Tab-separated table of C-alpha atoms in Angstrom:
chain	number	residue	atom	x	y	z
A	19	MET	CA	15.193	75.872	-71.570
A	20	GLU	CA	18.621	75.154	-72.588
A	21	LYS	CA	20.355	78.512	-74.190
A	22	THR	CA	22.493	76.326	-76.645
A	23	GLU	CA	22.126	72.724	-78.364
A	24	ASN	CA	23.257	70.150	-76.007
A	25	LYS	CA	26.611	68.528	-77.375
A	26	MET	CA	24.911	65.627	-77.572
A	27	GLY	CA	22.909	66.975	-80.606
A	28	THR	CA	25.667	68.366	-82.588
A	29	MET	CA	29.153	66.895	-81.694
A	30	SER	CA	30.701	64.264	-84.210
A	31	VAL	CA	29.627	60.735	-82.963
A	32	PHE	CA	32.779	59.218	-82.451
A	33	PRO	CA	34.508	61.799	-80.592
A	34	LEU	CA	31.168	62.506	-78.643
A	35	ILE	CA	31.221	58.699	-77.827
A	36	ILE	CA	34.865	58.967	-76.680
A	37	SER	CA	34.461	61.812	-74.585
A	38	MET	CA	31.233	60.632	-72.999
A	39	SER	CA	32.409	56.981	-72.357
A	40	VAL	CA	36.037	57.062	-71.450
A	41	PRO	CA	35.630	58.829	-67.979
A	42	ALA	CA	32.785	55.980	-67.630
A	43	MET	CA	35.247	53.224	-68.614
A	44	LEU	CA	37.837	54.533	-66.588
A	45	SER	CA	35.730	54.636	-62.993
A	46	MET	CA	34.269	51.426	-64.192
A	47	LEU	CA	37.989	49.863	-64.525
A	48	VAL	CA	38.450	51.316	-61.024
A	49	GLN	CA	35.259	49.382	-59.686
A	50	ALA	CA	36.673	46.110	-61.658
A	51	MET	CA	39.896	46.725	-59.628
A	52	TYR	CA	38.124	47.432	-56.389
A	53	ASN	CA	36.472	43.870	-56.892
A	54	VAL	CA	39.393	42.091	-57.242
A	55	VAL	CA	41.639	43.624	-54.662
A	56	ASP	CA	38.503	43.206	-52.067
A	57	SER	CA	38.063	39.295	-53.100
A	58	PHE	CA	42.226	39.122	-52.921
A	59	PHE	CA	42.369	40.239	-49.277
A	60	VAL	CA	39.125	38.094	-48.524
A	61	ALA	CA	40.818	35.181	-49.974
A	62	LYS	CA	43.913	35.945	-47.506
A	63	VAL	CA	41.881	35.331	-44.468
A	64	SER	CA	40.628	31.826	-45.701
A	65	GLU	CA	38.730	29.909	-48.533
A	66	ASN	CA	35.807	29.956	-45.872
A	67	ALA	CA	35.948	33.992	-45.913
A	68	LEU	CA	35.878	34.051	-49.941
A	69	THR	CA	33.125	31.202	-50.047
A	70	ALA	CA	31.054	33.117	-47.329
A	71	VAL	CA	31.289	36.444	-49.583
A	72	SER	CA	30.552	34.279	-52.840
A	73	LEU	CA	27.612	33.246	-51.398
A	74	ALA	CA	26.316	36.675	-50.301
A	75	PHE	CA	26.895	38.269	-53.696
A	76	PRO	CA	23.355	37.349	-55.025
A	77	ILE	CA	21.937	39.590	-52.285
A	78	GLN	CA	24.431	42.171	-53.509
A	79	THR	CA	23.596	41.720	-56.829
A	80	LEU	CA	19.654	42.278	-55.981
A	81	LEU	CA	20.965	45.431	-54.154
A	82	ILE	CA	22.661	46.627	-57.179
A	83	ALA	CA	19.796	45.712	-59.544
A	84	LEU	CA	17.328	47.816	-57.738
A	85	ALA	CA	19.714	50.709	-57.249
A	86	VAL	CA	21.111	50.645	-61.069
A	87	GLY	CA	17.714	49.688	-62.372
A	88	THR	CA	15.807	52.618	-60.958
A	89	SER	CA	19.222	54.780	-62.052
A	90	VAL	CA	19.019	53.565	-65.493
A	91	GLY	CA	15.323	54.624	-65.755
A	92	ILE	CA	15.998	57.872	-64.436
A	93	ASN	CA	19.144	58.481	-67.285
A	94	SER	CA	16.679	57.533	-69.885
A	95	LEU	CA	14.078	59.715	-68.849
A	96	VAL	CA	16.320	62.559	-68.203
A	97	SER	CA	18.025	62.223	-71.678
A	98	ARG	CA	15.007	61.864	-73.530
A	99	ARG	CA	13.087	65.292	-71.819
A	100	LEU	CA	16.198	67.061	-72.299
A	101	GLY	CA	16.039	65.974	-76.395
A	102	GLU	CA	12.733	66.908	-76.358
A	103	ARG	CA	13.491	70.410	-74.353
A	104	ARG	CA	10.984	69.425	-71.812
A	105	GLN	CA	13.346	71.071	-69.033
A	106	GLU	CA	11.246	70.959	-66.077
A	107	LYS	CA	9.835	67.642	-66.784
A	108	ALA	CA	13.884	66.853	-66.631
A	109	ASN	CA	14.037	68.438	-63.359
A	110	SER	CA	11.517	66.559	-61.740
A	111	ALA	CA	12.755	63.093	-62.922
A	112	ALA	CA	15.959	63.968	-61.635
A	113	THR	CA	14.372	65.011	-58.107
A	114	HIS	CA	12.143	61.980	-58.074
A	115	GLY	CA	15.494	60.034	-57.927
A	116	ILE	CA	16.643	61.186	-54.664
A	117	LEU	CA	13.238	60.262	-52.712
A	118	LEU	CA	13.074	56.953	-54.883
A	119	GLY	CA	16.999	56.051	-53.787
A	120	ALA	CA	15.760	56.926	-50.209
A	121	PHE	CA	13.007	54.563	-50.538
A	122	ASN	CA	15.188	51.647	-51.757
A	123	TRP	CA	17.765	51.950	-49.404
A	124	ALA	CA	15.055	51.418	-46.660
A	125	ILE	CA	13.714	48.228	-48.400
A	126	PHE	CA	17.404	46.598	-48.132
A	127	ALA	CA	18.191	47.992	-44.601
A	128	LEU	CA	14.879	45.760	-43.584
A	129	VAL	CA	16.650	42.778	-45.590
A	130	GLY	CA	19.541	43.215	-44.013
A	131	LEU	CA	18.130	43.123	-40.265
A	132	LEU	CA	15.819	40.299	-40.890
A	133	PHE	CA	17.103	38.078	-43.322
A	134	SER	CA	20.804	37.786	-43.545
A	135	GLU	CA	21.573	34.386	-41.320
A	136	PRO	CA	18.298	32.740	-42.721
A	137	PHE	CA	19.838	32.914	-46.144
A	138	PHE	CA	23.330	31.420	-45.097
A	139	ARG	CA	21.701	28.981	-43.297
A	140	SER	CA	19.625	27.830	-46.466
A	141	PHE	CA	22.927	26.724	-47.912
A	142	THR	CA	25.362	25.518	-45.725
A	143	ALA	CA	25.476	23.900	-42.203
A	144	ASN	CA	29.325	25.495	-42.196
A	145	GLU	CA	29.081	27.835	-38.923
A	146	GLU	CA	32.161	29.663	-39.889
A	147	ILE	CA	30.677	30.439	-43.135
A	148	ILE	CA	27.498	31.353	-41.957
A	149	THR	CA	28.764	33.556	-39.141
A	150	MET	CA	31.074	35.620	-41.977
A	151	GLY	CA	28.401	35.646	-44.434
A	152	THR	CA	25.951	37.249	-42.075
A	153	GLN	CA	28.249	39.989	-40.785
A	154	TYR	CA	28.795	40.932	-44.083
A	155	MET	CA	25.404	40.956	-45.574
A	156	SER	CA	23.663	42.828	-42.480
A	157	ILE	CA	26.410	45.531	-42.996
A	158	VAL	CA	26.131	45.894	-46.738
A	159	CYS	CA	22.486	45.963	-46.411
A	160	ILE	CA	22.029	47.975	-43.770
A	161	VAL	CA	24.065	50.853	-44.564
A	162	SER	CA	23.280	50.811	-48.538
A	163	MET	CA	22.082	54.473	-48.349
A	164	GLY	CA	25.049	55.680	-50.243
A	165	VAL	CA	25.099	53.613	-52.932
A	166	PHE	CA	21.253	54.076	-53.522
A	167	ILE	CA	21.543	57.856	-53.820
A	168	GLU	CA	24.909	58.080	-55.310
A	169	ILE	CA	24.221	55.977	-58.383
A	170	ASN	CA	21.026	57.936	-58.782
A	171	ILE	CA	22.553	61.366	-58.972
A	172	GLU	CA	25.487	59.821	-61.120
A	173	LYS	CA	23.266	58.554	-63.739
A	174	THR	CA	21.309	61.995	-63.611
A	175	LEU	CA	24.635	63.914	-64.341
A	176	GLN	CA	25.530	61.213	-67.216
A	177	ALA	CA	21.850	61.962	-68.677
A	178	THR	CA	23.344	65.554	-69.367
A	179	GLY	CA	26.285	64.298	-70.814
A	180	ASN	CA	28.328	65.261	-67.625
A	181	MET	CA	30.629	62.350	-67.540
A	182	ILE	CA	33.640	63.861	-65.342
A	183	TYR	CA	31.828	64.226	-61.966
A	184	PRO	CA	30.314	60.609	-61.816
A	185	MET	CA	34.027	59.606	-62.628
A	186	LEU	CA	35.613	61.272	-60.300
A	187	SER	CA	32.690	59.844	-57.459
A	188	GLN	CA	33.375	56.156	-58.470
A	189	ILE	CA	36.728	56.624	-58.227
A	190	LEU	CA	36.705	58.213	-54.642
A	191	GLY	CA	34.429	55.548	-53.426
A	192	ALA	CA	36.732	52.668	-55.116
A	193	VAL	CA	39.829	54.091	-53.922
A	194	THR	CA	38.455	54.586	-50.447
A	195	ASN	CA	37.363	51.030	-50.126
A	196	ILE	CA	40.498	49.611	-51.721
A	197	ILE	CA	42.957	51.940	-48.821
A	198	LEU	CA	40.498	51.072	-46.060
A	199	ASP	CA	40.044	47.064	-47.217
A	200	PRO	CA	43.394	45.948	-45.415
A	201	ILE	CA	43.398	48.392	-42.753
A	202	PHE	CA	39.668	47.011	-41.263
A	203	ILE	CA	40.211	43.329	-42.541
A	204	PHE	CA	43.503	42.633	-40.876
A	205	GLY	CA	43.310	45.388	-37.748
A	206	LEU	CA	46.384	47.600	-39.220
A	207	LEU	CA	47.039	51.146	-37.897
A	208	GLY	CA	45.238	50.598	-34.434
A	209	VAL	CA	41.830	49.735	-35.889
A	210	PRO	CA	40.793	45.837	-34.659
A	211	LYS	CA	40.942	42.879	-36.637
A	212	MET	CA	37.325	42.620	-38.194
A	213	GLY	CA	37.846	40.069	-41.096
A	214	VAL	CA	34.903	39.783	-43.664
A	215	ALA	CA	32.932	42.379	-41.534
A	216	GLY	CA	35.898	44.876	-42.400
A	217	ALA	CA	35.280	44.312	-46.100
A	218	ALA	CA	31.951	45.172	-45.615
A	219	ILE	CA	32.559	48.168	-43.777
A	220	ALA	CA	35.033	49.288	-46.106
A	221	THR	CA	32.427	49.009	-48.721
A	222	VAL	CA	29.740	51.189	-47.166
A	223	ILE	CA	32.372	53.992	-45.900
A	224	GLY	CA	33.618	54.077	-49.618
A	225	GLN	CA	29.735	54.531	-51.397
A	226	ILE	CA	28.793	57.057	-48.408
A	227	PHE	CA	31.715	59.134	-49.617
A	228	ALA	CA	31.014	59.022	-53.149
A	229	MET	CA	27.398	60.287	-52.154
A	230	LEU	CA	28.883	63.082	-50.034
A	231	PHE	CA	30.846	64.269	-52.939
A	232	LEU	CA	27.921	64.069	-55.421
A	233	ILE	CA	25.338	65.712	-53.073
A	234	TYR	CA	28.268	68.790	-52.872
A	235	ILE	CA	28.451	68.993	-56.734
A	236	ILE	CA	24.612	69.046	-56.972
A	237	VAL	CA	24.472	71.398	-54.196
A	238	LYS	CA	27.320	73.843	-55.596
A	239	LYS	CA	27.469	73.567	-59.039
A	240	ASP	CA	25.282	74.450	-62.030
A	241	HIS	CA	23.821	71.754	-64.138
A	242	GLN	CA	21.609	71.131	-67.206
A	243	VAL	CA	19.083	69.910	-64.635
A	244	VAL	CA	18.042	71.171	-61.374
A	245	ILE	CA	17.348	68.933	-57.974
A	246	SER	CA	15.243	70.812	-55.851
A	247	PHE	CA	12.697	69.938	-53.347
A	248	ARG	CA	11.348	73.590	-53.200
A	249	ASN	CA	7.791	73.450	-54.281
A	250	PHE	CA	8.393	70.185	-55.185
A	251	LYS	CA	5.150	67.444	-55.882
A	252	LEU	CA	5.318	63.849	-55.972
A	253	ASP	CA	4.573	62.845	-59.546
A	254	PHE	CA	2.966	59.231	-59.662
A	255	SER	CA	3.392	59.480	-63.935
A	256	THR	CA	7.418	60.452	-63.329
A	257	ILE	CA	7.462	57.539	-61.097
A	258	ARG	CA	5.787	55.397	-63.782
A	259	ASP	CA	8.087	57.114	-66.690
A	260	ILE	CA	11.255	56.129	-64.435
A	261	TYR	CA	10.202	52.276	-63.848
A	262	SER	CA	8.757	51.722	-66.960
A	263	VAL	CA	12.409	51.650	-68.314
A	264	GLY	CA	14.083	50.798	-64.750
A	265	PHE	CA	11.716	48.251	-63.590
A	266	PRO	CA	12.637	45.637	-66.557
A	267	SER	CA	16.140	46.472	-65.306
A	268	ILE	CA	15.940	45.979	-62.421
A	269	ILE	CA	14.365	42.480	-63.123
A	270	MET	CA	17.269	42.049	-65.728
A	271	GLN	CA	19.518	42.208	-63.001
A	272	ALA	CA	17.634	40.539	-60.433
A	273	ILE	CA	17.468	37.588	-62.459
A	274	GLY	CA	21.167	37.826	-62.386
A	275	SER	CA	20.558	37.309	-58.571
A	276	VAL	CA	18.440	34.190	-59.018
A	277	MET	CA	20.962	32.622	-61.687
A	278	VAL	CA	24.086	32.897	-59.193
A	279	VAL	CA	21.780	31.364	-56.164
A	280	GLY	CA	20.557	28.506	-59.042
A	281	MET	CA	24.377	28.251	-59.691
A	282	ASN	CA	25.878	27.898	-56.309
A	283	ALA	CA	22.955	25.352	-55.718
A	284	ILE	CA	24.457	23.315	-58.565
A	285	LEU	CA	27.985	23.840	-58.047
A	286	ILE	CA	28.371	23.429	-54.475
A	287	GLY	CA	26.619	19.697	-55.149
A	288	PHE	CA	30.218	18.926	-56.525
A	289	THR	CA	32.678	20.905	-53.936
A	290	GLU	CA	32.453	24.108	-52.023
A	291	THR	CA	35.559	25.133	-53.971
A	292	ALA	CA	33.439	25.403	-57.149
A	293	VAL	CA	31.121	28.168	-55.489
A	294	ALA	CA	34.317	30.181	-54.339
A	295	LEU	CA	35.621	29.688	-57.957
A	296	PHE	CA	32.033	30.815	-59.296
A	297	GLY	CA	32.213	34.005	-57.282
A	298	VAL	CA	36.479	34.724	-58.611
A	299	TYR	CA	35.152	34.239	-62.142
A	300	PHE	CA	32.680	37.242	-61.614
A	301	LYS	CA	35.737	39.179	-60.026
A	302	LEU	CA	37.796	38.246	-63.143
A	303	GLN	CA	35.283	38.949	-65.761
A	304	SER	CA	34.351	42.465	-64.174
A	305	PHE	CA	37.821	43.536	-66.026
A	306	VAL	CA	36.300	42.726	-69.038
A	307	PHE	CA	32.480	43.350	-68.889
A	308	MET	CA	33.021	46.835	-66.537
A	309	PRO	CA	34.803	48.682	-69.482
A	310	VAL	CA	31.939	48.062	-71.923
A	311	PHE	CA	29.216	48.799	-69.025
A	312	GLY	CA	31.099	52.059	-68.837
A	313	LEU	CA	30.630	52.520	-72.808
A	314	MET	CA	27.385	52.087	-72.426
A	315	GLN	CA	26.831	55.034	-69.666
A	316	GLY	CA	28.081	57.135	-72.065
A	317	VAL	CA	26.169	55.753	-75.001
A	318	MET	CA	22.830	55.528	-73.472
A	319	PRO	CA	22.255	59.186	-72.950
A	320	ILE	CA	23.464	60.008	-76.580
A	321	ILE	CA	20.746	57.371	-78.048
A	322	GLY	CA	18.233	58.692	-75.683
A	323	TYR	CA	18.916	62.440	-76.364
A	324	ASN	CA	18.950	61.600	-80.342
A	325	PHE	CA	15.719	59.471	-80.128
A	326	GLY	CA	13.955	62.472	-78.523
A	327	ALA	CA	15.420	64.767	-81.082
A	328	ARG	CA	14.362	62.499	-83.898
A	329	ARG	CA	17.761	62.312	-85.139
A	330	ARG	CA	18.213	58.743	-86.583
A	331	ASP	CA	21.753	59.174	-88.419
A	332	ARG	CA	23.079	60.205	-85.133
A	333	LEU	CA	21.315	57.526	-83.077
A	334	LEU	CA	22.222	54.711	-85.833
A	335	SER	CA	25.904	55.727	-85.922
A	336	THR	CA	26.063	55.636	-82.104
A	337	VAL	CA	24.700	52.197	-82.196
A	338	ARG	CA	27.466	51.028	-84.931
A	339	ILE	CA	30.663	52.420	-83.439
A	340	GLY	CA	29.135	51.605	-80.000
A	341	SER	CA	29.152	47.730	-80.981
A	342	ILE	CA	32.556	47.854	-82.853
A	343	ILE	CA	34.325	49.475	-79.475
A	344	SER	CA	32.605	46.816	-77.413
A	345	VAL	CA	33.291	43.767	-79.552
A	346	VAL	CA	36.838	45.042	-79.622
A	347	ILE	CA	36.912	45.235	-75.546
A	348	MET	CA	35.448	41.795	-75.120
A	349	ALA	CA	37.966	40.131	-77.739
A	350	ILE	CA	41.102	41.310	-75.532
A	351	GLY	CA	38.916	40.025	-72.591
A	352	THR	CA	38.751	36.822	-74.325
A	353	ALA	CA	42.254	36.584	-75.154
A	354	LEU	CA	43.163	37.091	-71.499
A	355	PHE	CA	40.815	33.898	-70.360
A	356	TRP	CA	42.609	31.879	-72.925
A	357	LEU	CA	46.170	32.758	-72.445
A	358	ILE	CA	46.771	33.067	-68.965
A	359	PRO	CA	43.630	31.810	-66.789
A	360	ASP	CA	46.021	30.067	-64.377
A	361	ARG	CA	47.597	33.553	-63.544
A	362	LEU	CA	44.398	35.260	-63.279
A	363	LEU	CA	43.184	32.757	-60.400
A	364	LEU	CA	46.515	32.559	-58.456
A	365	ILE	CA	45.405	36.397	-57.637
A	366	PHE	CA	42.999	34.820	-55.332
A	367	ASN	CA	45.429	32.359	-53.698
A	368	ALA	CA	44.043	29.525	-55.533
A	369	SER	CA	44.311	26.218	-54.039
A	370	ARG	CA	45.312	23.520	-56.721
A	371	LEU	CA	41.949	22.229	-56.989
A	372	MET	CA	40.415	25.639	-57.882
A	373	LEU	CA	43.428	25.833	-60.514
A	374	GLU	CA	42.408	22.140	-61.769
A	375	ILE	CA	38.801	23.066	-62.333
A	376	GLY	CA	39.428	26.922	-63.075
A	377	VAL	CA	41.648	27.264	-65.795
A	378	PRO	CA	39.286	24.937	-67.900
A	379	ALA	CA	35.922	26.848	-66.819
A	380	LEU	CA	37.645	30.379	-67.775
A	381	HIS	CA	38.536	29.134	-70.896
A	382	THR	CA	35.037	27.928	-71.724
A	383	ILE	CA	32.788	30.790	-70.313
A	384	SER	CA	35.006	33.343	-72.049
A	385	ILE	CA	33.741	32.099	-75.453
A	386	CYS	CA	30.673	34.096	-74.960
A	387	PHE	CA	32.290	37.303	-74.842
A	388	VAL	CA	31.763	38.686	-78.100
A	389	PRO	CA	28.571	37.479	-78.506
A	390	ALA	CA	27.708	39.468	-74.822
A	391	ALA	CA	29.231	42.498	-76.237
A	392	LEU	CA	26.280	43.086	-79.171
A	393	GLY	CA	23.958	42.032	-76.463
A	394	ILE	CA	24.658	44.584	-74.231
A	395	MET	CA	24.790	47.031	-76.883
A	396	PHE	CA	20.923	46.002	-78.073
A	397	SER	CA	19.690	46.026	-74.378
A	398	THR	CA	21.458	49.612	-74.248
A	399	VAL	CA	19.367	50.700	-77.302
A	400	PHE	CA	16.189	49.228	-76.277
A	401	GLN	CA	16.392	51.046	-72.606
A	402	ALA	CA	17.242	54.562	-73.932
A	403	VAL	CA	14.554	54.505	-76.340
A	404	GLY	CA	11.591	53.579	-73.465
A	405	SER	CA	11.553	49.958	-74.835
A	406	GLY	CA	12.960	48.264	-71.599
A	407	PHE	CA	10.828	45.512	-71.669
A	408	LYS	CA	12.665	43.735	-74.352
A	409	SER	CA	15.889	44.082	-72.602
A	410	LEU	CA	13.786	42.302	-69.610
A	411	ILE	CA	12.564	39.367	-72.213
A	412	ILE	CA	16.281	39.103	-73.263
A	413	SER	CA	17.651	38.777	-69.852
A	414	VAL	CA	14.868	36.362	-68.687
A	415	LEU	CA	15.954	34.067	-72.132
A	416	ARG	CA	19.349	34.311	-71.214
A	417	GLN	CA	19.589	33.590	-67.302
A	418	LEU	CA	17.019	31.602	-66.218
A	419	ILE	CA	15.322	30.100	-69.521
A	420	VAL	CA	18.494	29.278	-70.941
A	421	LEU	CA	21.396	29.444	-68.423
A	422	LEU	CA	20.089	27.257	-65.977
A	423	PRO	CA	18.698	24.457	-67.322
A	424	ALA	CA	21.376	23.655	-69.502
A	425	ALA	CA	23.769	24.160	-66.747
A	426	PHE	CA	21.581	21.340	-64.514
A	427	LEU	CA	21.292	19.040	-67.477
A	428	LEU	CA	25.156	19.215	-68.327
A	429	SER	CA	25.755	19.010	-64.424
A	430	LYS	CA	24.636	15.275	-64.831
A	431	ILE	CA	27.684	14.648	-67.021
A	432	GLY	CA	29.973	16.458	-65.252
A	433	LEU	CA	31.685	19.661	-63.628
A	434	PRO	CA	33.672	20.920	-66.659
A	435	PHE	CA	30.301	20.433	-68.956
A	436	VAL	CA	28.333	23.013	-67.019
A	437	TRP	CA	30.453	25.802	-67.926
A	438	TYR	CA	29.482	25.513	-71.449
A	439	ALA	CA	25.764	26.741	-70.359
A	440	PHE	CA	27.332	30.232	-70.843
A	441	PRO	CA	28.170	30.569	-74.419
A	442	ILE	CA	24.832	28.375	-75.004
A	443	ALA	CA	22.744	31.005	-73.468
A	444	GLU	CA	24.624	33.722	-74.689
A	445	GLY	CA	24.071	32.647	-78.360
A	446	ALA	CA	20.341	32.049	-77.983
A	447	SER	CA	19.828	35.602	-76.526
A	448	LEU	CA	21.553	37.439	-79.144
A	449	ILE	CA	19.896	35.928	-81.933
A	450	ALA	CA	16.558	36.849	-80.046
A	451	SER	CA	18.503	40.667	-79.529
A	452	ILE	CA	18.817	40.501	-83.308
A	453	VAL	CA	15.262	40.101	-83.718
A	454	PHE	CA	14.086	42.048	-81.470
A	455	TYR	CA	16.122	45.560	-82.912
A	456	LEU	CA	14.968	44.678	-86.158
A	457	GLN	CA	11.549	45.024	-84.947
A	458	LEU	CA	12.219	48.219	-83.164
A	459	TYR	CA	14.112	49.530	-86.578
A	460	LYS	CA	10.820	48.918	-88.457
A	461	LYS	CA	8.388	49.938	-85.705
A	462	ARG	CA	9.815	53.076	-84.419
A	463	LEU	CA	13.956	53.847	-85.690
A	464	LYS	CA	12.939	53.910	-89.578
A	465	THR	CA	10.528	57.024	-89.132
A	466	LEU	CA	12.477	59.027	-87.047
C-alpha cells in the first residue's frame, strides 16, 4: 500500500501536466531529431537508399505498433490499479510487461529472418533498393529486443508518475544513435563503411543502451511498483487486461503500417521520388506530432489514475488543458509547414523533383494537424479509462475506411490531389471521436 497519496491525485492539474509531460515531450523531440538526422545521413548515400528506408518504414511501424501498444496497455493497467490502491496487481502488471516484451521480440526476430527480402521484392525490381532495404529491415527486426523491453519499463515508470528516467533513457538511445549513424554509415574512426546497414546497426545499439539503462534503474532504485520474478506466477487475466487496452492500440498503429504500404503503392505509380517524399514527410511531421505524443504520455496516467480514484473533476480538467496545449503545438507545426516547406525538404538533400511535388504536399497535409490534436487527445482518454476499442474504431476510420480510398480516387485526378486525402480523413475521424467521447461521458464519466 502507498504511504502517501500519489501526486496524480493531489497536485494542481496544470502544473501536474507540465511536470509529467515536459520530460516526455523533450525526449520525444530528441527522438524526432534522431528520425531527421538518420534520414539526413541516409539521403547522403543516395536517393535509392532513402527510398529503401522509406519502404522499410511500414515494417518498423508494425514493430513499434506491437511494442507501444503492449506498453500502453501496461501503462493504463498499472495507473488504474494504483488509483484503486491495488498494489500487488500493479506489481503483477509491471512484471508481466517484461515477459511480454521478450515474447514480442521473438516474433519480430522471425519476421526479420524470413520475410525481409520477399517484402522488398514485392515493391520494386531495383536490385540496389532490394539489397539495401533487406539489410536494413533484417537488422532492425532481428535485434529488436532493446526496444521491446525498454518501452515496457518506460511506460511502467510513467504510470507511477516518474517521467525523468523514461526521458533519460530515450535521450540516451537517441543520442547514441545520432553519434553512431555517421560513423557506421560512412565508415569513420576506422569502422568499415556500411551504408544503410550502418544506420540500422546504430539504431539497435541505441535501443539496447536505453534498455540496459532502465534495467539498471529498475534494479537499483525504489519505485511505486516492483518488478520481480520471485514467486511470480503467469496470470492470463492480467495479460487479458493489458491487451484489452493494448490490442486496440496495436491494431491502431499497425493500421498505420497498412496505410503507409497502401500509400506507397499509390505513389510509386507516379514516381519513386514520391515514395521518398512520403518517407521524408513522416520524418518532418514527427517534430510536430512527437511533442503531442509526449504530452499524451504525461496525460494518460493522470487520467487513468483519477478515473480509478473516481475524481471526475481532475480527469476533465486534464482533458481540457491537454487539448489546449496540443492544439497550440499543432498550430505552430502547421505554420512551419506553410512558411518554410522548401527549407524543410532541403534538409534531406531534396532533388528539384522532390521540391516540386513536396512543397504543395506539405501545405496540403498540414491542414489536418489541428484536428489531429483533438483526435489524439480523445484516443488517449479512451485508452486511459480502458476503452481502447473506441480508439481502434477511430483509427480504422481515419486510415483505412476514409484515407486510402480517398487517396486512390484522388490519384486518378493527379498526384497533387492525393494529399487532400489526409485532411478529409482527419475531419471525418474527429467527428466520430467527438461522438464517442460524448457517449463515454454519459455512460462512464458523468457518474464518477
